[in-house]
Tab-separated table of C-alpha atoms in Angstrom:
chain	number	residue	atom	x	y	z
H	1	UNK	CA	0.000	0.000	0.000
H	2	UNK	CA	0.997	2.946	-0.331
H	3	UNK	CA	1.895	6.452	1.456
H	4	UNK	CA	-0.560	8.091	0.159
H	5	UNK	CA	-3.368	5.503	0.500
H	6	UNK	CA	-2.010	5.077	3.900
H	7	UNK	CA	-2.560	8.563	4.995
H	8	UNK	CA	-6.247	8.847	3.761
H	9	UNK	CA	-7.096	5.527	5.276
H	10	UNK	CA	-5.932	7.049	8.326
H	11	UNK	CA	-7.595	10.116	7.626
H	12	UNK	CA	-10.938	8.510	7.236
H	13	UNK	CA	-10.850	6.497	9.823
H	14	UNK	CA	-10.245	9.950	12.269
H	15	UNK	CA	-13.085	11.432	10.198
H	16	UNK	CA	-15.063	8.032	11.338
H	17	UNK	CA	-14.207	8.252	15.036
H	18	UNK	CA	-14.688	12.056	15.176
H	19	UNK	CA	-18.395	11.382	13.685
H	20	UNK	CA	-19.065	8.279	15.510
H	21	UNK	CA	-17.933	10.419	18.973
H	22	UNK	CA	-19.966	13.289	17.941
H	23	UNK	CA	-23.076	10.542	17.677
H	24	UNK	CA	-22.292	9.238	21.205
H	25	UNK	CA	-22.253	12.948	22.537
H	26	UNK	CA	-25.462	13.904	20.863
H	27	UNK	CA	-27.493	10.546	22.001
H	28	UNK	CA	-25.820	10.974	25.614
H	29	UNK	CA	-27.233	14.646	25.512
H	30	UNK	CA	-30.810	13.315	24.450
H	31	UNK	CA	-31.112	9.986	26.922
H	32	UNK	CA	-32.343	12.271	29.799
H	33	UNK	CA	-34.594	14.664	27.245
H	34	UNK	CA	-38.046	15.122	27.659
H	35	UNK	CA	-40.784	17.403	25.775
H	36	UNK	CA	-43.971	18.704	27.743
H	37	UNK	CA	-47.328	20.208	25.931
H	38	UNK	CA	-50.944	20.956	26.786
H	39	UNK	CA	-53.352	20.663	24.559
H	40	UNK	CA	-54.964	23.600	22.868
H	41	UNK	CA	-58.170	23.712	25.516
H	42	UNK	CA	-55.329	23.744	28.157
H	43	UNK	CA	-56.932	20.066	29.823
H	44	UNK	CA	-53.984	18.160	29.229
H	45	UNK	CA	-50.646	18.343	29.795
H	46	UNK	CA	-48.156	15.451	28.524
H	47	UNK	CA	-44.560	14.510	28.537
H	48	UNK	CA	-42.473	12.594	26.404
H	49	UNK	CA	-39.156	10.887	26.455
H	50	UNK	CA	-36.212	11.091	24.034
H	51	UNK	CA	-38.062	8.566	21.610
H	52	UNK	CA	-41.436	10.344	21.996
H	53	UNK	CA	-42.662	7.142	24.400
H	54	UNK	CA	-45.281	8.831	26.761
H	55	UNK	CA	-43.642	9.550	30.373
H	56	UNK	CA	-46.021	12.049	31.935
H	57	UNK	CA	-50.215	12.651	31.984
H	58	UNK	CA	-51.318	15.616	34.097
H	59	UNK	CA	-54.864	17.159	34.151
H	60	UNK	CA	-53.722	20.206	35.365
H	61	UNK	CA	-57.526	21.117	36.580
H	62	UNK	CA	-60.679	19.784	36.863
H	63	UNK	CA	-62.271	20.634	33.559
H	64	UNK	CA	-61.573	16.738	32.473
H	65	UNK	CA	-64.050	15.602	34.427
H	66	UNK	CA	-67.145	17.453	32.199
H	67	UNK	CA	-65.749	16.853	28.877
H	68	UNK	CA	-67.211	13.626	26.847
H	69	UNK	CA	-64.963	10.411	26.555
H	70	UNK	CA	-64.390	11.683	22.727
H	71	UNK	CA	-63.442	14.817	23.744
H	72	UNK	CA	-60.763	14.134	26.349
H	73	UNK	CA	-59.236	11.383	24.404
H	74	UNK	CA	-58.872	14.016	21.635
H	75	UNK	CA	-56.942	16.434	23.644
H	76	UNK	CA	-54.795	13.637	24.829
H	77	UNK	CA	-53.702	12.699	21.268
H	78	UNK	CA	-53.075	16.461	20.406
H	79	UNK	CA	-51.243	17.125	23.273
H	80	UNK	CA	-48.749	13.848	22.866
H	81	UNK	CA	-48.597	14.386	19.246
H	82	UNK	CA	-47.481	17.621	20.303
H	83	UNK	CA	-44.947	17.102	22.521
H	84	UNK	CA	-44.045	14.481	20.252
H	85	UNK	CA	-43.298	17.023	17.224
H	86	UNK	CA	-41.451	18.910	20.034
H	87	UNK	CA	-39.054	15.865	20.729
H	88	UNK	CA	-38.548	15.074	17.437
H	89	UNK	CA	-37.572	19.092	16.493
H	90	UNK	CA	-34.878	18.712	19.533
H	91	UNK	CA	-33.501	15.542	17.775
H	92	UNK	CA	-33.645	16.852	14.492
H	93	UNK	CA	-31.518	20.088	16.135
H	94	UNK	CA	-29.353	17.681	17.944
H	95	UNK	CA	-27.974	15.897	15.062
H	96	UNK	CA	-28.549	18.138	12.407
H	97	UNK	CA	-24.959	19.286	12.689
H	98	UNK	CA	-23.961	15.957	11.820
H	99	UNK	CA	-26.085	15.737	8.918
H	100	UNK	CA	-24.507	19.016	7.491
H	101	UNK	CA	-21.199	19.034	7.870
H	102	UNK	CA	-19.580	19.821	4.289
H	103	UNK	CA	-16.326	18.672	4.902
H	104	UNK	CA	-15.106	16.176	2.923
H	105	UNK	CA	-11.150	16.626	2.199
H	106	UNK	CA	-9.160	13.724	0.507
H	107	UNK	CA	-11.482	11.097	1.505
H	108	UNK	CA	-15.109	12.132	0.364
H	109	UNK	CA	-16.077	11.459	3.703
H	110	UNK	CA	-19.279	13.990	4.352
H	111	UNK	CA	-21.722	14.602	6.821
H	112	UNK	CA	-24.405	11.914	7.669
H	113	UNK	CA	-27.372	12.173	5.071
H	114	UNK	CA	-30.773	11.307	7.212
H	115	UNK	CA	-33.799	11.354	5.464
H	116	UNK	CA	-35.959	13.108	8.738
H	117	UNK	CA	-39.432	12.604	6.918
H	118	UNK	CA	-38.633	8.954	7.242
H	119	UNK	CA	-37.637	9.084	10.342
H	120	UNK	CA	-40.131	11.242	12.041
H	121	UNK	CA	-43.252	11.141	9.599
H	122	UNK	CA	-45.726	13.147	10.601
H	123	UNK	CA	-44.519	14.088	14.435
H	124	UNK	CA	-42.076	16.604	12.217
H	125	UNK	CA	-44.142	19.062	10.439
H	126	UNK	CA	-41.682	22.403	10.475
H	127	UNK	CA	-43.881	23.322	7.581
H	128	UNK	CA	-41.872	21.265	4.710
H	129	UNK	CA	-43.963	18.623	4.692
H	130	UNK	CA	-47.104	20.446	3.697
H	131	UNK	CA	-48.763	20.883	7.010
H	132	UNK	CA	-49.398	17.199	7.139
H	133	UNK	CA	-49.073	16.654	10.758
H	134	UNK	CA	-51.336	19.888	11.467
H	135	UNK	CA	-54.055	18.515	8.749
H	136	UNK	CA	-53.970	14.778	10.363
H	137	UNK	CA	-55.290	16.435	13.953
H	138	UNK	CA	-57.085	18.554	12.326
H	139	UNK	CA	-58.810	15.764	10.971
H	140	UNK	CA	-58.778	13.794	14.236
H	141	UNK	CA	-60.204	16.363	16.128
H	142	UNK	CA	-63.560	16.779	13.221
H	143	UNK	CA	-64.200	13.421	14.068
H	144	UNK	CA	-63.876	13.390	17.429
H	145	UNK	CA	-66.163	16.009	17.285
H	146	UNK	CA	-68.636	14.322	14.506
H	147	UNK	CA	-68.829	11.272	16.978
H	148	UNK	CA	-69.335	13.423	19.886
H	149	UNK	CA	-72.033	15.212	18.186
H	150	UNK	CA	-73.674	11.626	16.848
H	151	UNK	CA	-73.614	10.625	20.323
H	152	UNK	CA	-75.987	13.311	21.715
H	153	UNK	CA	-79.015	11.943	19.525
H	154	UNK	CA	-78.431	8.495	20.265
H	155	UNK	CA	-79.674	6.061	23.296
H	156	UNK	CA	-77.357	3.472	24.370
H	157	UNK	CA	-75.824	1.344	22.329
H	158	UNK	CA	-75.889	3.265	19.585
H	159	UNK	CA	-79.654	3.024	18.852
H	160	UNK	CA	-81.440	6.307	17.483
Protein backbone atom coordinates (compact mmCIF):
# COMPACT_ATOMS: atom_id res chain seq x y z
CA UNK A 1 0.00 0.00 0.00
CA UNK A 2 1.00 2.95 -0.33
CA UNK A 3 1.90 6.45 1.46
CA UNK A 4 -0.56 8.09 0.16
CA UNK A 5 -3.37 5.50 0.50
CA UNK A 6 -2.01 5.08 3.90
CA UNK A 7 -2.56 8.56 4.99
CA UNK A 8 -6.25 8.85 3.76
CA UNK A 9 -7.10 5.53 5.28
CA UNK A 10 -5.93 7.05 8.33
CA UNK A 11 -7.60 10.12 7.63
CA UNK A 12 -10.94 8.51 7.24
CA UNK A 13 -10.85 6.50 9.82
CA UNK A 14 -10.24 9.95 12.27
CA UNK A 15 -13.08 11.43 10.20
CA UNK A 16 -15.06 8.03 11.34
CA UNK A 17 -14.21 8.25 15.04
CA UNK A 18 -14.69 12.06 15.18
CA UNK A 19 -18.39 11.38 13.68
CA UNK A 20 -19.07 8.28 15.51
CA UNK A 21 -17.93 10.42 18.97
CA UNK A 22 -19.97 13.29 17.94
CA UNK A 23 -23.08 10.54 17.68
CA UNK A 24 -22.29 9.24 21.21
CA UNK A 25 -22.25 12.95 22.54
CA UNK A 26 -25.46 13.90 20.86
CA UNK A 27 -27.49 10.55 22.00
CA UNK A 28 -25.82 10.97 25.61
CA UNK A 29 -27.23 14.65 25.51
CA UNK A 30 -30.81 13.32 24.45
CA UNK A 31 -31.11 9.99 26.92
CA UNK A 32 -32.34 12.27 29.80
CA UNK A 33 -34.59 14.66 27.25
CA UNK A 34 -38.05 15.12 27.66
CA UNK A 35 -40.78 17.40 25.77
CA UNK A 36 -43.97 18.70 27.74
CA UNK A 37 -47.33 20.21 25.93
CA UNK A 38 -50.94 20.96 26.79
CA UNK A 39 -53.35 20.66 24.56
CA UNK A 40 -54.96 23.60 22.87
CA UNK A 41 -58.17 23.71 25.52
CA UNK A 42 -55.33 23.74 28.16
CA UNK A 43 -56.93 20.07 29.82
CA UNK A 44 -53.98 18.16 29.23
CA UNK A 45 -50.65 18.34 29.80
CA UNK A 46 -48.16 15.45 28.52
CA UNK A 47 -44.56 14.51 28.54
CA UNK A 48 -42.47 12.59 26.40
CA UNK A 49 -39.16 10.89 26.46
CA UNK A 50 -36.21 11.09 24.03
CA UNK A 51 -38.06 8.57 21.61
CA UNK A 52 -41.44 10.34 22.00
CA UNK A 53 -42.66 7.14 24.40
CA UNK A 54 -45.28 8.83 26.76
CA UNK A 55 -43.64 9.55 30.37
CA UNK A 56 -46.02 12.05 31.94
CA UNK A 57 -50.22 12.65 31.98
CA UNK A 58 -51.32 15.62 34.10
CA UNK A 59 -54.86 17.16 34.15
CA UNK A 60 -53.72 20.21 35.36
CA UNK A 61 -57.53 21.12 36.58
CA UNK A 62 -60.68 19.78 36.86
CA UNK A 63 -62.27 20.63 33.56
CA UNK A 64 -61.57 16.74 32.47
CA UNK A 65 -64.05 15.60 34.43
CA UNK A 66 -67.15 17.45 32.20
CA UNK A 67 -65.75 16.85 28.88
CA UNK A 68 -67.21 13.63 26.85
CA UNK A 69 -64.96 10.41 26.55
CA UNK A 70 -64.39 11.68 22.73
CA UNK A 71 -63.44 14.82 23.74
CA UNK A 72 -60.76 14.13 26.35
CA UNK A 73 -59.24 11.38 24.40
CA UNK A 74 -58.87 14.02 21.64
CA UNK A 75 -56.94 16.43 23.64
CA UNK A 76 -54.79 13.64 24.83
CA UNK A 77 -53.70 12.70 21.27
CA UNK A 78 -53.07 16.46 20.41
CA UNK A 79 -51.24 17.13 23.27
CA UNK A 80 -48.75 13.85 22.87
CA UNK A 81 -48.60 14.39 19.25
CA UNK A 82 -47.48 17.62 20.30
CA UNK A 83 -44.95 17.10 22.52
CA UNK A 84 -44.05 14.48 20.25
CA UNK A 85 -43.30 17.02 17.22
CA UNK A 86 -41.45 18.91 20.03
CA UNK A 87 -39.05 15.86 20.73
CA UNK A 88 -38.55 15.07 17.44
CA UNK A 89 -37.57 19.09 16.49
CA UNK A 90 -34.88 18.71 19.53
CA UNK A 91 -33.50 15.54 17.77
CA UNK A 92 -33.64 16.85 14.49
CA UNK A 93 -31.52 20.09 16.13
CA UNK A 94 -29.35 17.68 17.94
CA UNK A 95 -27.97 15.90 15.06
CA UNK A 96 -28.55 18.14 12.41
CA UNK A 97 -24.96 19.29 12.69
CA UNK A 98 -23.96 15.96 11.82
CA UNK A 99 -26.08 15.74 8.92
CA UNK A 100 -24.51 19.02 7.49
CA UNK A 101 -21.20 19.03 7.87
CA UNK A 102 -19.58 19.82 4.29
CA UNK A 103 -16.33 18.67 4.90
CA UNK A 104 -15.11 16.18 2.92
CA UNK A 105 -11.15 16.63 2.20
CA UNK A 106 -9.16 13.72 0.51
CA UNK A 107 -11.48 11.10 1.51
CA UNK A 108 -15.11 12.13 0.36
CA UNK A 109 -16.08 11.46 3.70
CA UNK A 110 -19.28 13.99 4.35
CA UNK A 111 -21.72 14.60 6.82
CA UNK A 112 -24.41 11.91 7.67
CA UNK A 113 -27.37 12.17 5.07
CA UNK A 114 -30.77 11.31 7.21
CA UNK A 115 -33.80 11.35 5.46
CA UNK A 116 -35.96 13.11 8.74
CA UNK A 117 -39.43 12.60 6.92
CA UNK A 118 -38.63 8.95 7.24
CA UNK A 119 -37.64 9.08 10.34
CA UNK A 120 -40.13 11.24 12.04
CA UNK A 121 -43.25 11.14 9.60
CA UNK A 122 -45.73 13.15 10.60
CA UNK A 123 -44.52 14.09 14.44
CA UNK A 124 -42.08 16.60 12.22
CA UNK A 125 -44.14 19.06 10.44
CA UNK A 126 -41.68 22.40 10.47
CA UNK A 127 -43.88 23.32 7.58
CA UNK A 128 -41.87 21.27 4.71
CA UNK A 129 -43.96 18.62 4.69
CA UNK A 130 -47.10 20.45 3.70
CA UNK A 131 -48.76 20.88 7.01
CA UNK A 132 -49.40 17.20 7.14
CA UNK A 133 -49.07 16.65 10.76
CA UNK A 134 -51.34 19.89 11.47
CA UNK A 135 -54.05 18.52 8.75
CA UNK A 136 -53.97 14.78 10.36
CA UNK A 137 -55.29 16.43 13.95
CA UNK A 138 -57.08 18.55 12.33
CA UNK A 139 -58.81 15.76 10.97
CA UNK A 140 -58.78 13.79 14.24
CA UNK A 141 -60.20 16.36 16.13
CA UNK A 142 -63.56 16.78 13.22
CA UNK A 143 -64.20 13.42 14.07
CA UNK A 144 -63.88 13.39 17.43
CA UNK A 145 -66.16 16.01 17.28
CA UNK A 146 -68.64 14.32 14.51
CA UNK A 147 -68.83 11.27 16.98
CA UNK A 148 -69.34 13.42 19.89
CA UNK A 149 -72.03 15.21 18.19
CA UNK A 150 -73.67 11.63 16.85
CA UNK A 151 -73.61 10.63 20.32
CA UNK A 152 -75.99 13.31 21.72
CA UNK A 153 -79.02 11.94 19.53
CA UNK A 154 -78.43 8.50 20.27
CA UNK A 155 -79.67 6.06 23.30
CA UNK A 156 -77.36 3.47 24.37
CA UNK A 157 -75.82 1.34 22.33
CA UNK A 158 -75.89 3.26 19.58
CA UNK A 159 -79.65 3.02 18.85
CA UNK A 160 -81.44 6.31 17.48
Amino acid sequence: MSESMKQKLAQAMAELEAVQEAVARAENELDQASATARSRDRTVEVTVGPQGELTGLKFPDGRFRSLPGPQLAASVLEAVQEARAKMAQRVRETFAPLAEQQGGGPTGMRGIDIDWDRLFGVALDDGTAGGRGRAARDRLRDEIHEDTDDNRHQGRGGQP
